[in-house]
mmCIF file of C-alpha atoms and ligand atoms in Angstrom:
data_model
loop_
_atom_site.group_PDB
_atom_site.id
_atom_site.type_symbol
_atom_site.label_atom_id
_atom_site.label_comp_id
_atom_site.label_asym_id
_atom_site.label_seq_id
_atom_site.Cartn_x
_atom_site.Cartn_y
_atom_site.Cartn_z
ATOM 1 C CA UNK A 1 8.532 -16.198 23.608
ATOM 2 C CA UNK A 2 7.729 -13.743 20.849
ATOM 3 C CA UNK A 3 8.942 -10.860 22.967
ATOM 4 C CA UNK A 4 11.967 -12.467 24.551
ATOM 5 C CA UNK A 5 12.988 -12.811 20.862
ATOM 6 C CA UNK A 6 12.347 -9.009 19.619
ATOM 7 C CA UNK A 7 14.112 -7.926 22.822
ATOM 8 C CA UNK A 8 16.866 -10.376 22.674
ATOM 9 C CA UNK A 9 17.139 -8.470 18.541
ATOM 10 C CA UNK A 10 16.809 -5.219 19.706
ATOM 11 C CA UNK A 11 13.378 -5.054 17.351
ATOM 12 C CA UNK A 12 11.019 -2.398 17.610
ATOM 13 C CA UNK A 13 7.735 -3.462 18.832
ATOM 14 C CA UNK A 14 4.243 -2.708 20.119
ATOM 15 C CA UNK A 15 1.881 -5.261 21.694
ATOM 16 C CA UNK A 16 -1.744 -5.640 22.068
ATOM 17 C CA UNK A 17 -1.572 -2.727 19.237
ATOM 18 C CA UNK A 18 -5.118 -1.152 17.922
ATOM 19 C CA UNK A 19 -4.231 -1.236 14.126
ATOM 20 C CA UNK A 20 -7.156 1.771 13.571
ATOM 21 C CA UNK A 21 -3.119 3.855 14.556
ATOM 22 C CA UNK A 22 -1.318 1.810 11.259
ATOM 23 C CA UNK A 23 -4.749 2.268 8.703
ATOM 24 C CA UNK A 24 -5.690 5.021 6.753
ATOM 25 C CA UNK A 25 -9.267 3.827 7.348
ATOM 26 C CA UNK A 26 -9.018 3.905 10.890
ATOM 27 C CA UNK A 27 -10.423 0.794 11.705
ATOM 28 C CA UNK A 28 -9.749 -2.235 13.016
ATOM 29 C CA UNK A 29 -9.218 -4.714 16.344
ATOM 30 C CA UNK A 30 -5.909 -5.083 17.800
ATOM 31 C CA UNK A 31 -3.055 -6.964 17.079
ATOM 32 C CA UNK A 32 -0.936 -9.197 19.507
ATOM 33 C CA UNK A 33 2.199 -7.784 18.274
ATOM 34 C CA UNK A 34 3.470 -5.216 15.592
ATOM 35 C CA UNK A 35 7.194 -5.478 14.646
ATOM 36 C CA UNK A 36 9.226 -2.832 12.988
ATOM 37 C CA UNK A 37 12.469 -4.338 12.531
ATOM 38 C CA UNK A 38 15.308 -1.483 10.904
ATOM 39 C CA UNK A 39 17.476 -3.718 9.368
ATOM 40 C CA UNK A 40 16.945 -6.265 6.998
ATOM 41 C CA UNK A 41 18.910 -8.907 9.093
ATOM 42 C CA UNK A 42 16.472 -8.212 11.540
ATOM 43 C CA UNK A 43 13.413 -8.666 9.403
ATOM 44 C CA UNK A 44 15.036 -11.907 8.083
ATOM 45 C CA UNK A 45 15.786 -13.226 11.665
ATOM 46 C CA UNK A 46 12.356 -12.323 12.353
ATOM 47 C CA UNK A 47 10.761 -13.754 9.736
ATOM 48 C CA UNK A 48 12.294 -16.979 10.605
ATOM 49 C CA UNK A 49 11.903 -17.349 13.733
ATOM 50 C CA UNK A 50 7.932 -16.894 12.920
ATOM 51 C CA UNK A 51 8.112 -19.887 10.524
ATOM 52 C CA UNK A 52 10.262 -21.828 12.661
ATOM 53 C CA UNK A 53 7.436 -21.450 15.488
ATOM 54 C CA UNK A 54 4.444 -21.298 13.456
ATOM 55 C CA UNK A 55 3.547 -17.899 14.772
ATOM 56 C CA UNK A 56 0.480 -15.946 11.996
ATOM 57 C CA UNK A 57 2.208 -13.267 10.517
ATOM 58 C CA UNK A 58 0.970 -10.350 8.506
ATOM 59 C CA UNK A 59 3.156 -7.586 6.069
ATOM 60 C CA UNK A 60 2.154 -4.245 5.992
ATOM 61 C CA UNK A 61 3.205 -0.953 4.656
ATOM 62 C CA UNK A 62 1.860 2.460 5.276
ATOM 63 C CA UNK A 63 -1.424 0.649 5.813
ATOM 64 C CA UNK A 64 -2.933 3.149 3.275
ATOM 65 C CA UNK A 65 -4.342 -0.387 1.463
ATOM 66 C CA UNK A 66 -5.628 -2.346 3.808
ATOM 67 C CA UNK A 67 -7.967 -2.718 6.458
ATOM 68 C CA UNK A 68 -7.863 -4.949 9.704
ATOM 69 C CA UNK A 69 -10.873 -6.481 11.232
ATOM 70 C CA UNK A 70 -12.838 -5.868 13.983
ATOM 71 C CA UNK A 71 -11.381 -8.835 16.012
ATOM 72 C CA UNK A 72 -8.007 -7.764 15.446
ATOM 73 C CA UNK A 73 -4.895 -10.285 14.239
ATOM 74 C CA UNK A 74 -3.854 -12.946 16.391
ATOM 75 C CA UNK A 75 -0.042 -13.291 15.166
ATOM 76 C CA UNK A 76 2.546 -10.891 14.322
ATOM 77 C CA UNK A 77 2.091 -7.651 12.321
ATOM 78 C CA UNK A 78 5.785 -6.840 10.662
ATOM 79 C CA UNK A 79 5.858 -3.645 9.432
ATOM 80 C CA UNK A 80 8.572 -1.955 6.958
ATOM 81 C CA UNK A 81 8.433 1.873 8.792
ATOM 82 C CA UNK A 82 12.383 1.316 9.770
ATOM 83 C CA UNK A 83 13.863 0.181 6.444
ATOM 84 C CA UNK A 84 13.572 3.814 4.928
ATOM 85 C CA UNK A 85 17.017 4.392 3.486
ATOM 86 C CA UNK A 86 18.157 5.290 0.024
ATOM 87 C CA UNK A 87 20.823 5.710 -1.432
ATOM 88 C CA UNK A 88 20.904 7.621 -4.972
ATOM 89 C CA UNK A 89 24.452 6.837 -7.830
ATOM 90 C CA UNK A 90 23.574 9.248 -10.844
ATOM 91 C CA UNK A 91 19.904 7.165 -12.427
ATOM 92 C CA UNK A 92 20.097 4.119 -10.111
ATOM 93 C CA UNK A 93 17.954 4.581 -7.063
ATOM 94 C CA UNK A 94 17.923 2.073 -3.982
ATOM 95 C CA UNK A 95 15.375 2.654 -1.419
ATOM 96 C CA UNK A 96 14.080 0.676 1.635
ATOM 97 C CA UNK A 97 10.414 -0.398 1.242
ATOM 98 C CA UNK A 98 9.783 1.548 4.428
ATOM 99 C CA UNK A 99 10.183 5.087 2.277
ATOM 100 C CA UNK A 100 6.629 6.666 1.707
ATOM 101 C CA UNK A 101 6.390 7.326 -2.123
ATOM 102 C CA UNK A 102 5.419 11.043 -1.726
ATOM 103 C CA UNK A 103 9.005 11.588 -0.083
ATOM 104 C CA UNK A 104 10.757 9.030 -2.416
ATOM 105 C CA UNK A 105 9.165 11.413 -5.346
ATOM 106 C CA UNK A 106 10.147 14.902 -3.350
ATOM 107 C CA UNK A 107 13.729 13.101 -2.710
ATOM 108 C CA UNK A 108 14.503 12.364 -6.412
ATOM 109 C CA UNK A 109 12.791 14.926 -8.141
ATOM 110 C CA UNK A 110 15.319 17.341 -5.939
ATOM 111 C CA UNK A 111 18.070 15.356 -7.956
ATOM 112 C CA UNK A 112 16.947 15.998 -11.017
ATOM 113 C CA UNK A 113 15.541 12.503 -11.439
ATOM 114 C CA UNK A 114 12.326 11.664 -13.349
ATOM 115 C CA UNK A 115 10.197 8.251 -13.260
ATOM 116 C CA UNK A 116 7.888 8.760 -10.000
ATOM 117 C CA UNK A 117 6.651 11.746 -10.114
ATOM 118 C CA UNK A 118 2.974 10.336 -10.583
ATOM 119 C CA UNK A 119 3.917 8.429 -6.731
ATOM 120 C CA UNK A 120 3.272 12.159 -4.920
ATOM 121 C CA UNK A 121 0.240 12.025 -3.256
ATOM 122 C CA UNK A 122 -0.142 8.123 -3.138
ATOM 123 C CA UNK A 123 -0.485 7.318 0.558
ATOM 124 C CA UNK A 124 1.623 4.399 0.305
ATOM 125 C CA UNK A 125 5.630 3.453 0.807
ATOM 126 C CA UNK A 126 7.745 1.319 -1.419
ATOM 127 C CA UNK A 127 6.754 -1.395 -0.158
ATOM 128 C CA UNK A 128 3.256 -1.536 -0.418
ATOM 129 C CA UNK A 129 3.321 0.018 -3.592
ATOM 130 C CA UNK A 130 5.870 -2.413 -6.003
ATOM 131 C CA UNK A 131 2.790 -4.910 -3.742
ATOM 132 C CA UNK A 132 -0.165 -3.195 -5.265
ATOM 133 C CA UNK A 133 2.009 -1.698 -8.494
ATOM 134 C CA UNK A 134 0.479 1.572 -7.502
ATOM 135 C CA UNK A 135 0.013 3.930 -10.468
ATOM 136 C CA UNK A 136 -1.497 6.989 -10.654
ATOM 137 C CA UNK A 137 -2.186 9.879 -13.786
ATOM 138 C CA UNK A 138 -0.498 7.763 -16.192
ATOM 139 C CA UNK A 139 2.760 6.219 -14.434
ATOM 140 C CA UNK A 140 2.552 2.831 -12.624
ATOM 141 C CA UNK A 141 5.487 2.107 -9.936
ATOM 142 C CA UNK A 142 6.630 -0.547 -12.126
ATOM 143 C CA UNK A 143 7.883 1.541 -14.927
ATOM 144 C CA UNK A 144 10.880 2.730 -13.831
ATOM 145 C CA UNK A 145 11.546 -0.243 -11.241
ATOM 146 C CA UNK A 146 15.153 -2.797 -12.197
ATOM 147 C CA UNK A 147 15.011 -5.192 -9.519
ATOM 148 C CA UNK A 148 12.818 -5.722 -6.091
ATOM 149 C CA UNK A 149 14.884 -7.255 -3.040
ATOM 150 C CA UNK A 150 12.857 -9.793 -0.811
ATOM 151 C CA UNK A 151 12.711 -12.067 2.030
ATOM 152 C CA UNK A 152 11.630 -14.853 1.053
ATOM 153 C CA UNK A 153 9.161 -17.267 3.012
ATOM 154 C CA UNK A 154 12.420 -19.171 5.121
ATOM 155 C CA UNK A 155 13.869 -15.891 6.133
ATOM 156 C CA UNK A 156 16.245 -16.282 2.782
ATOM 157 C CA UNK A 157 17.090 -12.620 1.333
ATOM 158 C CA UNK A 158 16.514 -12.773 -2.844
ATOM 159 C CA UNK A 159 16.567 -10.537 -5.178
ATOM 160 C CA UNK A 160 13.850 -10.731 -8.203
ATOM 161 C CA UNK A 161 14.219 -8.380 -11.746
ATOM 162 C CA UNK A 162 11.498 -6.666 -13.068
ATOM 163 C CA UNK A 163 10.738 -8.743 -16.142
ATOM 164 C CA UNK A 164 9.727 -11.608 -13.706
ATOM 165 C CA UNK A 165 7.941 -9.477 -10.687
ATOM 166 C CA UNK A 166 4.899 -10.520 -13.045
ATOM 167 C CA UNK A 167 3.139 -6.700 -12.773
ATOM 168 C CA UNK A 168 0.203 -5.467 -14.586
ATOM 169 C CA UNK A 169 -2.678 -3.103 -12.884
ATOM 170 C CA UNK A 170 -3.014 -2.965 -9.340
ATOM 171 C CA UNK A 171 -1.014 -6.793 -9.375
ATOM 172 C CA UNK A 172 2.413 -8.196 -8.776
ATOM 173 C CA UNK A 173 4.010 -11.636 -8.258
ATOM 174 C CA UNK A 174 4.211 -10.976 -4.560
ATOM 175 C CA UNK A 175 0.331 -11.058 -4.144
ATOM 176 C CA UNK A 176 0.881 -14.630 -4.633
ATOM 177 C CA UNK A 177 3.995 -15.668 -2.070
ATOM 178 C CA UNK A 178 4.896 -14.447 1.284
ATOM 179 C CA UNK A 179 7.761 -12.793 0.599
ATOM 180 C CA UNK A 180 8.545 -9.385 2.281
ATOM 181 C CA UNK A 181 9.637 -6.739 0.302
ATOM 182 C CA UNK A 182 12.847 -4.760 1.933
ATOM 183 C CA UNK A 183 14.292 -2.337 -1.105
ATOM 184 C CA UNK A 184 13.504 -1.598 -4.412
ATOM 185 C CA UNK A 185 15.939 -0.303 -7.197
ATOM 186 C CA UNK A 186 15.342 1.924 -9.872
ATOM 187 C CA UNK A 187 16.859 3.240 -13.223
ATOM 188 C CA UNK A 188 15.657 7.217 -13.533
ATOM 189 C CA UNK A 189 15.615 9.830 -16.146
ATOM 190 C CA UNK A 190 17.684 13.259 -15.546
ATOM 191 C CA UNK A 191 15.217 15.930 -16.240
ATOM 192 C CA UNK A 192 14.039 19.796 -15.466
ATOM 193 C CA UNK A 193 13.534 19.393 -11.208
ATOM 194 C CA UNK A 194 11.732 22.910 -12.049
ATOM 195 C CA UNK A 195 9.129 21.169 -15.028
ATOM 196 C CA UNK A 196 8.620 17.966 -12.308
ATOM 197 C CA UNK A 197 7.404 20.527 -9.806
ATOM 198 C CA UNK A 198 4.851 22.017 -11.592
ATOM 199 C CA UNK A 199 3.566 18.681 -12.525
ATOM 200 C CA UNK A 200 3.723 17.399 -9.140
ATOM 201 C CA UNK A 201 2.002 20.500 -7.742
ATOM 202 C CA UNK A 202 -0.630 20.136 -10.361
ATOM 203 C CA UNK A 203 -1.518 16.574 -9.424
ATOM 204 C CA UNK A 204 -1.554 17.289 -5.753
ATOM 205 C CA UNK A 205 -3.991 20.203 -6.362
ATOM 206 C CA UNK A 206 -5.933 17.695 -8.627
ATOM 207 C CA UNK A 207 -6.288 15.316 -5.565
ATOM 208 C CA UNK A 208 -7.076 17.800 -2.986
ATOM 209 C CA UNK A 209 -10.123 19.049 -5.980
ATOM 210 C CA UNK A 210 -11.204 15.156 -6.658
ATOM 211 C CA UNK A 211 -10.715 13.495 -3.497
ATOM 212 C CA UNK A 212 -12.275 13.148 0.007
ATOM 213 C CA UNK A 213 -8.877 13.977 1.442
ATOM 214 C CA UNK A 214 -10.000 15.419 4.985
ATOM 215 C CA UNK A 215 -11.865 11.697 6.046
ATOM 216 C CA UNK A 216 -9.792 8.445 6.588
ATOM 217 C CA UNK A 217 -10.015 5.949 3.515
ATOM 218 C CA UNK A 218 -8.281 3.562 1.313
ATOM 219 C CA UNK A 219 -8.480 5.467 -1.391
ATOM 220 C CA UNK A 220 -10.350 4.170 -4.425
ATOM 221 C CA UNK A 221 -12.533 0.899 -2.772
ATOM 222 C CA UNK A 222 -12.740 -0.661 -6.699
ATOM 223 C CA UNK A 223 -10.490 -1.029 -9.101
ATOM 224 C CA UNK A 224 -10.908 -0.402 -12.788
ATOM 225 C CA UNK A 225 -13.334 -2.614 -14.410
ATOM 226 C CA UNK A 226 -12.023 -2.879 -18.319
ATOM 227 C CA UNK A 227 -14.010 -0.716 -20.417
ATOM 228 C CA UNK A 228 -15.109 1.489 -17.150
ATOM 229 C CA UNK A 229 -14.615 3.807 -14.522
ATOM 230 C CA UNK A 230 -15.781 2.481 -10.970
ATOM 231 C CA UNK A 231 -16.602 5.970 -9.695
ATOM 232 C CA UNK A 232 -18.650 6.855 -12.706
ATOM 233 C CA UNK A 233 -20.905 3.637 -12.658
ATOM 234 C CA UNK A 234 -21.309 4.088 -8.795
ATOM 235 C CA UNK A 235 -22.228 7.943 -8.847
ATOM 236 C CA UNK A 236 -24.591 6.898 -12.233
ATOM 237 C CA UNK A 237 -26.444 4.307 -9.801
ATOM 238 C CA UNK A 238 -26.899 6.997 -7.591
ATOM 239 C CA UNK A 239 -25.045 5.539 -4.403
ATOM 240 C CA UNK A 240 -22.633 8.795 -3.352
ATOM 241 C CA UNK A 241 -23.537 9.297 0.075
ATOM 242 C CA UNK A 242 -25.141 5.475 0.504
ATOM 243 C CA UNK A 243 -23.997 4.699 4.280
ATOM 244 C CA UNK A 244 -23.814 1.702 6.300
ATOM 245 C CA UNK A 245 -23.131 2.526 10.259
ATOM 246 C CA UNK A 246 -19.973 5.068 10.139
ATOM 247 C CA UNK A 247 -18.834 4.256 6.341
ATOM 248 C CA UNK A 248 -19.849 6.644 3.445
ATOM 249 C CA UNK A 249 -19.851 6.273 -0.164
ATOM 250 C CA UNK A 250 -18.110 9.862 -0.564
ATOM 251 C CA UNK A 251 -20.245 12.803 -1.862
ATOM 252 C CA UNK A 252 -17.487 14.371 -3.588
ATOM 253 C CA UNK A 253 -15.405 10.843 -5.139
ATOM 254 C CA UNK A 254 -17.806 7.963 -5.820
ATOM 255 C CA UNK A 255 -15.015 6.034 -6.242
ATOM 256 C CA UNK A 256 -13.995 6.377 -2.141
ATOM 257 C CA UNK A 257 -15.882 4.322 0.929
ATOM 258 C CA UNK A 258 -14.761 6.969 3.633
ATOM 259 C CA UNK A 259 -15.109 6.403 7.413
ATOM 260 C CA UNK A 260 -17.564 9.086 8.274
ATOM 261 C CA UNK A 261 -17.107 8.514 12.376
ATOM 262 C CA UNK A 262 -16.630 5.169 14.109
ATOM 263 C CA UNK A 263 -16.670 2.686 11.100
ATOM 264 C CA UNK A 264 -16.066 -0.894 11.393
ATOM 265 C CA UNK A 265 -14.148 -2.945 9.151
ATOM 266 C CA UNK A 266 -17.762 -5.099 8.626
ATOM 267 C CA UNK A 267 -19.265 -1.464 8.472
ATOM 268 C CA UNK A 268 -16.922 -1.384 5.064
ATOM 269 C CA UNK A 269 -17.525 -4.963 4.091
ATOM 270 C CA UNK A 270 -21.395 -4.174 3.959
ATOM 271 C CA UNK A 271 -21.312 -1.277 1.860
ATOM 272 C CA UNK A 272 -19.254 -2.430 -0.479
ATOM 273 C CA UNK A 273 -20.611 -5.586 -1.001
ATOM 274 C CA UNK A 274 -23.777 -3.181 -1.670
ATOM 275 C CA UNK A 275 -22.201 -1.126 -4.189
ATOM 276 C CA UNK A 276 -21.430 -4.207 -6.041
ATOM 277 C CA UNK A 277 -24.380 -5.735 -5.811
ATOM 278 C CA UNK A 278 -26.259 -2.903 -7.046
ATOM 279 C CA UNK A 279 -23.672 -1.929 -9.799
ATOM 280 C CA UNK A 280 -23.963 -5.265 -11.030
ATOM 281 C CA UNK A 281 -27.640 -5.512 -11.250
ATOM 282 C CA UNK A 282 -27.952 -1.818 -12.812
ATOM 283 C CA UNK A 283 -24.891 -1.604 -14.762
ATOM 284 C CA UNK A 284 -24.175 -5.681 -15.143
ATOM 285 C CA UNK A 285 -20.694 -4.344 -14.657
ATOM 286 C CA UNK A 286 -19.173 -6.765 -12.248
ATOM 287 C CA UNK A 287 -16.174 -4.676 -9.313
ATOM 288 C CA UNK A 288 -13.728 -6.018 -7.632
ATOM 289 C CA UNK A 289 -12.655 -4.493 -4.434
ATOM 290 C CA UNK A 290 -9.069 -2.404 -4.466
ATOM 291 C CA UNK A 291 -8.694 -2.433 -0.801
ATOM 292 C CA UNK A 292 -7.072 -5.604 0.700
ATOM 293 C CA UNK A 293 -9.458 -6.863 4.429
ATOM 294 C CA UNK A 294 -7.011 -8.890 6.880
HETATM 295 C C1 FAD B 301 -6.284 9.016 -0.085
HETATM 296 C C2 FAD B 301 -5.711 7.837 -0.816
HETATM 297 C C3 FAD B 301 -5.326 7.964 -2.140
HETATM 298 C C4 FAD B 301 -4.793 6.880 -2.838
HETATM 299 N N1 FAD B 301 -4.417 7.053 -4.128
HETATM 300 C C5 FAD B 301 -3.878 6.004 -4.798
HETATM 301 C C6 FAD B 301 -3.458 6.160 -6.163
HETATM 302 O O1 FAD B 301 -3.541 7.216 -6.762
HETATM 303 N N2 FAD B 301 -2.933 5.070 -6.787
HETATM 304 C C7 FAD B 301 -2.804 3.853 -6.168
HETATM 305 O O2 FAD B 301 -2.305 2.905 -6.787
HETATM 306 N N3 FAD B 301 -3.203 3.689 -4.889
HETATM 307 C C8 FAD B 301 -3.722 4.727 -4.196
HETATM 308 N N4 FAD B 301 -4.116 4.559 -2.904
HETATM 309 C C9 FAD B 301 -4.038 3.222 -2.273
HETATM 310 C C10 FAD B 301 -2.689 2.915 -1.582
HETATM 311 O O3 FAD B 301 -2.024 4.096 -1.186
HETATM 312 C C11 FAD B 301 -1.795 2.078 -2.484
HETATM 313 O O4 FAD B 301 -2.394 0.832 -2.783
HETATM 314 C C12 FAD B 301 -0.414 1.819 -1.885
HETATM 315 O O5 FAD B 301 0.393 1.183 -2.843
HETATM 316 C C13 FAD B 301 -0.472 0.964 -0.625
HETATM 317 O O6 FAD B 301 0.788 1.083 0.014
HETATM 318 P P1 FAD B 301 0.944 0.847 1.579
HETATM 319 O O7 FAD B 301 2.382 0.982 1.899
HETATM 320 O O8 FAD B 301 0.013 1.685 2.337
HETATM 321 O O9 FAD B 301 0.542 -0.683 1.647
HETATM 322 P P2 FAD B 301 -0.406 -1.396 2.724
HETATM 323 O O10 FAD B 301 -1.755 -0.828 2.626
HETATM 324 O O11 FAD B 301 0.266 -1.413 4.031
HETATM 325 O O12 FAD B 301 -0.396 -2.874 2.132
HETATM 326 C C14 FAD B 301 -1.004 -3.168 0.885
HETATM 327 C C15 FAD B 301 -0.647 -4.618 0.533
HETATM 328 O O13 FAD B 301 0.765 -4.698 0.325
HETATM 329 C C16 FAD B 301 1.350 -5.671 1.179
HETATM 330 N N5 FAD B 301 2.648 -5.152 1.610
HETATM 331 C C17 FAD B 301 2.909 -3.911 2.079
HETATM 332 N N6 FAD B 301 4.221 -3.763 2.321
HETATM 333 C C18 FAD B 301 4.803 -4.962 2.019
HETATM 334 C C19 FAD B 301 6.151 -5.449 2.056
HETATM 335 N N7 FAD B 301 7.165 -4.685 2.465
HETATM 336 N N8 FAD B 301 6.374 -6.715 1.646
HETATM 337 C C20 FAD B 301 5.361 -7.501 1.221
HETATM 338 N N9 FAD B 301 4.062 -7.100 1.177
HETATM 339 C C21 FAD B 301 3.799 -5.834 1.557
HETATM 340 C C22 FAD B 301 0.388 -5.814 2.353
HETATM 341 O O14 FAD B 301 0.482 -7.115 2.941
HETATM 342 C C23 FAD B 301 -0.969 -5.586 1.681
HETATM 343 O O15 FAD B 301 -1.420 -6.805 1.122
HETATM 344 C C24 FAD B 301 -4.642 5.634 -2.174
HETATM 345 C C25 FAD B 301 -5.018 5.500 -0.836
HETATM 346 C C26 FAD B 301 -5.543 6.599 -0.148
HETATM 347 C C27 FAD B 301 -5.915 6.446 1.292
#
């Protein structure tokens, strides 16, 4: 039925899909169906047709955030890959959710255009990262941000302004609906492209110097406890290099669970819910995990 429907749409698709190809971690079971539909019509006649005949469905980005388990996902994966278009009138910036920040931050910064800088680097696209309100050396994707267009849970397309998107860290109103995210407008400042170089450089060579860039992660596994660092209270308990089957606490970031070889998603699950444990009972400092598990 599904695939009668995506052909019928002309929607991209893969079935029976290992999602360890569409995570950062690398790990995962397989999904019945991934969808990447490249126009928002299509992702709204999609999304409908899902409710309409109660088909699971999951929305993912670069997959940079999350990780799948080992059983794999029963319904329908529909990812925002195709809906990668932006266009750019003086400040205001429109882009698809299916943009990857780093070339959303390359693509402005070339027009003079200041605001998202801090996104080069960040894994993520649009999407997932108005989701998360990614933020990194000071800016938070939010800043910048006027309005967010959505699908709404019926298939309905919506558009929601900043003031009530509901951000602060690592949160958004859209960690509590299931509304897909298709574009995201912005308001930019016209500055030096030469000045946002250098700073972009710099925080690119600051990554490759911090981070465990060469083995598949979600980044940071914790976010910020108030008051704390997560890295420093994990590498102070002595945990970098803690492993449970093919996941790592990284050696060089304390503040990354890395796939050393063959991870599973409960491989992840175990060592984190060590690390907490143990911070907790050393530190009394209680983490919550960054990463999403589906
Ligand atoms: C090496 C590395 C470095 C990182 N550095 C940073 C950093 O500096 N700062 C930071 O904030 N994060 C960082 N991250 C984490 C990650 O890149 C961000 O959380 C990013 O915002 C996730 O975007 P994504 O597109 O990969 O989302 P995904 O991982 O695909 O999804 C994350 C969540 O968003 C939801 N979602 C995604 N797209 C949509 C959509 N279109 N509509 C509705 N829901 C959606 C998903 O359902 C999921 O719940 C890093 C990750 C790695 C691997």
């Amino acid at each position: 039925m599904i695939k009668t429907f995506l052909d019928k749409n002309n929607i991209d698709a893969h079935f029976d899909e290992s999602m360890k190809k569409h995570t950062t971690f690398k790990v995962g079971g397989n999904a019945m169906c991934i969808a990447m539909p490249d126009s928002i019509e299509k992702t709204a006649k999609l999304i409908e047709f899902l409710k309409n005949n109660n088909i699971e469905s999951y929305y993912l980005g670069n997959g940079s955030n999350v990780i799948f388990n080992d059983n794999g996902f029963s319904g329908v994966i529909v990812k925002s890959l195709n809906l990668n278009n932006i266009n750019i009138d003086g400040t205001i910036v429109k882009v698809g959710a299916g943009m990857l920040m780093t070339s959303l931050s390359k693509a402005v910064r070339e027009k003079g255009l200041s605001g998202l800088e801090f996104c080069y680097g960040i894994p993520g696209n649009v999407g997932g990262g108005i989701f998360m309100n990614a933020g990194a050396y000071g800016g938070e994707i939010s800043n910048k941000l006027l309005s967010v267009e959505y699908i709404d849970e019926n298939g309905v397309l919506k558009t929601i302004n900043k003031a009530e998107c509901e951000f602060s860290y690592r949160h958004s109103i859209f960690m509590k609906n299931k509304w897909f995210i298709v574009s995201a407008t912005f308001d930019l400042e016209e500055k030096d492209s030469a000045e946002m170089f250098a700073f972009m450089e710099d925080i690119m060579q600051r990554r490759k110097d911090k981070q465990p860039l060469d083995k598949p992660s979600a980044g940071s596994s914790f976010k910020r406890p108030v008051g704390y660092f997560a890295a420093a209270l994990i590498d102070e308990c002595g945990l970098k290099g803690l492993t449970v089957g093919g996941a790592q606490v990284s050696e060089k970031h304390a503040g990354f669970i890395v796939n050393i070889g063959g991870a599973t998603c409960a491989d992840i699950v175990a060592l984190a819910d060590k690390v907490r444990q143990i911070v907790l009972e050393q530190r009394g400092v209680v983490l919550e995990k960054e990463m999403i598990i589906v």
